[in-house]
Amino acid sequence: MDRHSTLILSILLNALTTTFFSPVYAGTFDREFDITWGGGRGKVLNNGELLTLSLDRASGSGFQSKKESLFGKIDMQIKLVPGNSAGTVTTYYLKSKGDTWDEIDFEFLGNLTGDPYVMHTNVYTQGKGDREQQFHLWFDPTADFHTYSVLWNHHHIVFLVDGIPIRQFKNLEHRRIPYPKMQPMRLYSSLWNADQWATRGGLVKTDWSKAPFTASYRNFRADACVSYTGKPSCPAGSPRWLSHRFDLTAENNMRVVQRKFMVYNYCTDSKRFPQGFPKECGIH
């Protein structure tokens, strides 16, 4: 076992000892989601246990959840497009409605065979994003399914991969930094062509001879405050994710992962922010 594998195994074992999230709804894809575009390129299979999205030269495809949530712990297992996926983007995100929307993003930017995917993350508040952090993964995300999760409560938003926190966006409203807390969000996912920018800034184009490109989804789980007519209904009792905060060990483990696998951080991009970094970048 190499050093990276040993490191991640250690962090994962620690994460598992403190994991306490149980799903409130984990229905089949045909019951929990609508395929919203793609002209038949999105398919629900295996009695609703598997969903696939496909992309060809004519169109990509996408789906969205039937329910909206205001805070929750959302898990989805995804197997990304294998082989030469350059130019393709697989998205998985929470988003509210309107012109001043909130959004919590995972995007997976394809690459040439043998080169790593770039996992792109972002947080939008009141229609403003520009908070990108990007990572390489410590495994091949096309060889098997892996779990990508969002924990969202009043205190922070946490991005997790296989139960390992990789990013945190804190609620810093006391420092006049907007935080998503008022707008229910729906879960979306899509597979589409973005070869004008997705791979090496658009230098590598989609190889349509490899189409159709396919991403697969299974084991959706959500422990969330589901929004009905704008009013959230939270799980019975007091779910522990609702009050979850990082302790020092969890913060340190996340920083170890970031030092090893983060490849872009908006908070260190001085060329992009010559007048000074966003306010949250200087707060720890």
Short mmCIF file of N, CA, C and O in Angstrom, two decimals, residues 227-280:
data_model
loop_
_atom_site.label_atom_id
_atom_site.label_comp_id
_atom_site.label_asym_id
_atom_site.label_seq_id
_atom_site.Cartn_x
_atom_site.Cartn_y
_atom_site.Cartn_z
N SER A 227 -38.79 20.29 1.93
CA SER A 227 -39.60 21.50 1.85
C SER A 227 -40.91 21.22 1.15
O SER A 227 -40.95 20.72 0.03
N TYR A 228 -42.00 21.50 1.85
CA TYR A 228 -43.34 21.39 1.27
C TYR A 228 -43.96 22.79 1.25
O TYR A 228 -44.12 23.40 2.31
N THR A 229 -44.26 23.28 0.05
CA THR A 229 -44.83 24.63 -0.13
C THR A 229 -44.03 25.68 0.64
O THR A 229 -44.58 26.55 1.30
N GLY A 230 -42.69 25.52 0.57
CA GLY A 230 -41.82 26.51 1.17
C GLY A 230 -41.54 26.33 2.65
O GLY A 230 -40.74 27.08 3.22
N LYS A 231 -42.17 25.36 3.29
CA LYS A 231 -41.95 25.14 4.72
C LYS A 231 -41.22 23.82 4.91
O LYS A 231 -41.72 22.77 4.53
N PRO A 232 -40.02 23.84 5.51
CA PRO A 232 -39.26 22.61 5.67
C PRO A 232 -39.82 21.71 6.77
O PRO A 232 -40.23 22.18 7.83
N SER A 233 -39.87 20.42 6.49
CA SER A 233 -40.27 19.42 7.47
C SER A 233 -39.04 18.56 7.77
O SER A 233 -38.58 17.80 6.92
N CYS A 234 -38.52 18.69 8.99
CA CYS A 234 -37.29 17.99 9.35
C CYS A 234 -37.60 16.61 9.92
O CYS A 234 -38.72 16.35 10.39
N PRO A 235 -36.60 15.70 9.90
CA PRO A 235 -36.82 14.37 10.46
C PRO A 235 -37.22 14.42 11.93
O PRO A 235 -36.89 15.37 12.64
N ALA A 236 -37.93 13.41 12.36
CA ALA A 236 -38.36 13.33 13.75
C ALA A 236 -37.15 13.33 14.68
O ALA A 236 -36.08 12.83 14.34
N GLY A 237 -37.34 13.90 15.86
CA GLY A 237 -36.23 13.98 16.79
C GLY A 237 -35.28 15.09 16.38
O GLY A 237 -35.66 16.06 15.73
N SER A 238 -34.05 14.96 16.75
CA SER A 238 -33.03 15.96 16.42
C SER A 238 -31.88 15.27 15.72
O SER A 238 -30.95 14.79 16.37
N PRO A 239 -31.91 15.18 14.38
CA PRO A 239 -30.83 14.48 13.67
C PRO A 239 -29.49 15.15 13.93
O PRO A 239 -29.39 16.38 13.92
N ARG A 240 -28.47 14.33 14.13
CA ARG A 240 -27.19 14.88 14.56
C ARG A 240 -26.51 15.69 13.48
O ARG A 240 -25.69 16.56 13.79
N TRP A 241 -26.83 15.44 12.20
CA TRP A 241 -26.23 16.25 11.15
C TRP A 241 -26.67 17.72 11.27
O TRP A 241 -25.96 18.62 10.84
N LEU A 242 -27.84 17.96 11.87
CA LEU A 242 -28.38 19.31 11.94
C LEU A 242 -27.54 20.22 12.83
O LEU A 242 -27.50 21.44 12.62
N SER A 243 -26.86 19.64 13.81
CA SER A 243 -26.01 20.43 14.70
C SER A 243 -24.52 20.14 14.50
O SER A 243 -23.69 20.59 15.28
N HIS A 244 -24.20 19.39 13.44
CA HIS A 244 -22.82 18.95 13.22
C HIS A 244 -21.87 20.13 13.01
O HIS A 244 -22.17 21.08 12.30
N ARG A 245 -20.73 20.06 13.69
CA ARG A 245 -19.61 20.98 13.46
C ARG A 245 -18.33 20.16 13.45
O ARG A 245 -18.28 19.06 14.01
N PHE A 246 -17.29 20.70 12.86
CA PHE A 246 -15.99 20.04 12.89
C PHE A 246 -15.31 20.27 14.23
O PHE A 246 -15.33 21.39 14.76
N ASP A 247 -14.69 19.22 14.76
CA ASP A 247 -13.74 19.41 15.85
C ASP A 247 -12.35 19.60 15.24
O ASP A 247 -12.18 19.57 14.01
N LEU A 248 -11.35 19.80 16.08
CA LEU A 248 -10.01 20.11 15.58
C LEU A 248 -9.44 18.96 14.75
O LEU A 248 -8.78 19.17 13.73
N THR A 249 -9.72 17.72 15.17
CA THR A 249 -9.20 16.56 14.43
C THR A 249 -9.78 16.51 13.03
O THR A 249 -9.06 16.29 12.04
N ALA A 250 -11.09 16.74 12.91
CA ALA A 250 -11.72 16.72 11.59
C ALA A 250 -11.18 17.84 10.70
O ALA A 250 -10.94 17.64 9.51
N GLU A 251 -10.99 19.02 11.28
CA GLU A 251 -10.41 20.13 10.51
C GLU A 251 -9.02 19.77 10.01
O GLU A 251 -8.67 20.02 8.85
N ASN A 252 -8.21 19.19 10.88
CA ASN A 252 -6.84 18.83 10.50
C ASN A 252 -6.83 17.75 9.43
O ASN A 252 -6.03 17.80 8.49
N ASN A 253 -7.71 16.75 9.57
CA ASN A 253 -7.78 15.70 8.55
C ASN A 253 -8.16 16.27 7.19
O ASN A 253 -7.61 15.86 6.16
N MET A 254 -9.10 17.19 7.19
CA MET A 254 -9.50 17.81 5.93
C MET A 254 -8.33 18.57 5.30
O MET A 254 -8.10 18.51 4.08
N ARG A 255 -7.58 19.28 6.11
CA ARG A 255 -6.45 20.05 5.58
C ARG A 255 -5.37 19.13 5.01
O ARG A 255 -4.71 19.47 4.03
N VAL A 256 -5.19 17.95 5.61
CA VAL A 256 -4.23 16.98 5.07
C VAL A 256 -4.67 16.55 3.67
O VAL A 256 -3.86 16.51 2.73
N VAL A 257 -5.94 16.23 3.52
CA VAL A 257 -6.46 15.84 2.20
C VAL A 257 -6.28 16.98 1.21
O VAL A 257 -5.87 16.77 0.06
N GLN A 258 -6.57 18.21 1.63
CA GLN A 258 -6.43 19.35 0.73
C GLN A 258 -4.98 19.56 0.31
O GLN A 258 -4.71 19.85 -0.87
N ARG A 259 -4.04 19.39 1.23
CA ARG A 259 -2.63 19.57 0.87
C ARG A 259 -2.18 18.53 -0.16
O ARG A 259 -1.36 18.83 -1.03
N LYS A 260 -2.74 17.34 -0.06
CA LYS A 260 -2.33 16.26 -0.95
C LYS A 260 -3.03 16.31 -2.31
O LYS A 260 -2.43 15.97 -3.34
N PHE A 261 -4.29 16.74 -2.34
CA PHE A 261 -5.09 16.51 -3.53
C PHE A 261 -5.74 17.77 -4.13
O PHE A 261 -6.29 17.69 -5.22
N MET A 262 -5.69 18.91 -3.44
CA MET A 262 -6.25 20.12 -4.04
C MET A 262 -5.31 20.64 -5.12
O MET A 262 -4.11 20.76 -4.90
N VAL A 263 -5.88 20.97 -6.30
CA VAL A 263 -5.07 21.47 -7.41
C VAL A 263 -5.41 22.90 -7.77
O VAL A 263 -4.71 23.52 -8.56
N TYR A 264 -6.50 23.45 -7.20
CA TYR A 264 -6.81 24.86 -7.40
C TYR A 264 -7.63 25.35 -6.21
O TYR A 264 -8.54 24.66 -5.74
N ASN A 265 -7.30 26.56 -5.75
CA ASN A 265 -8.02 27.18 -4.64
C ASN A 265 -8.19 28.67 -4.95
O ASN A 265 -7.20 29.40 -5.08
N TYR A 266 -9.42 29.11 -5.08
CA TYR A 266 -9.66 30.52 -5.38
C TYR A 266 -9.05 31.45 -4.34
O TYR A 266 -8.72 32.61 -4.65
N CYS A 267 -8.88 30.95 -3.13
CA CYS A 267 -8.34 31.78 -2.06
C CYS A 267 -6.83 32.01 -2.18
O CYS A 267 -6.26 32.74 -1.35
N THR A 268 -6.17 31.39 -3.15
CA THR A 268 -4.74 31.64 -3.36
C THR A 268 -4.45 32.18 -4.76
O THR A 268 -3.28 32.30 -5.13
N ASP A 269 -5.48 32.49 -5.53
CA ASP A 269 -5.33 32.93 -6.92
C ASP A 269 -5.24 34.45 -6.96
O ASP A 269 -6.23 35.15 -7.20
N SER A 270 -4.03 34.97 -6.74
CA SER A 270 -3.85 36.42 -6.66
C SER A 270 -4.05 37.10 -8.02
O SER A 270 -4.46 38.28 -8.07
N LYS A 271 -3.81 36.39 -9.12
CA LYS A 271 -4.04 36.99 -10.44
C LYS A 271 -5.52 37.23 -10.67
O LYS A 271 -5.90 38.20 -11.33
N ARG A 272 -6.33 36.37 -10.14
CA ARG A 272 -7.77 36.50 -10.31
C ARG A 272 -8.35 37.58 -9.41
O ARG A 272 -9.36 38.21 -9.75
N PHE A 273 -7.74 37.77 -8.26
CA PHE A 273 -8.26 38.75 -7.29
C PHE A 273 -7.16 39.76 -6.95
O PHE A 273 -6.67 39.80 -5.81
N PRO A 274 -6.76 40.59 -7.93
CA PRO A 274 -5.65 41.53 -7.68
C PRO A 274 -5.98 42.59 -6.64
O PRO A 274 -5.07 43.17 -6.04
N GLN A 275 -7.28 42.83 -6.40
CA GLN A 275 -7.67 43.84 -5.42
C GLN A 275 -7.85 43.25 -4.02
O GLN A 275 -8.27 43.96 -3.10
N GLY A 276 -7.57 41.96 -3.89
CA GLY A 276 -7.72 41.31 -2.59
C GLY A 276 -8.65 40.12 -2.67
O GLY A 276 -9.60 40.11 -3.45
N PHE A 277 -8.37 39.12 -1.86
CA PHE A 277 -9.16 37.90 -1.87
C PHE A 277 -10.53 38.11 -1.25
O PHE A 277 -10.73 39.01 -0.43
N PRO A 278 -11.50 37.26 -1.62
CA PRO A 278 -12.81 37.32 -0.95
C PRO A 278 -12.64 37.23 0.57
O PRO A 278 -11.72 36.58 1.07
N LYS A 279 -13.56 37.86 1.27
CA LYS A 279 -13.42 38.04 2.72
C LYS A 279 -13.27 36.72 3.45
O LYS A 279 -12.49 36.61 4.41
N GLU A 280 -14.00 35.69 3.01
CA GLU A 280 -13.96 34.41 3.75
C GLU A 280 -12.60 33.74 3.69
O GLU A 280 -12.29 32.87 4.51
#
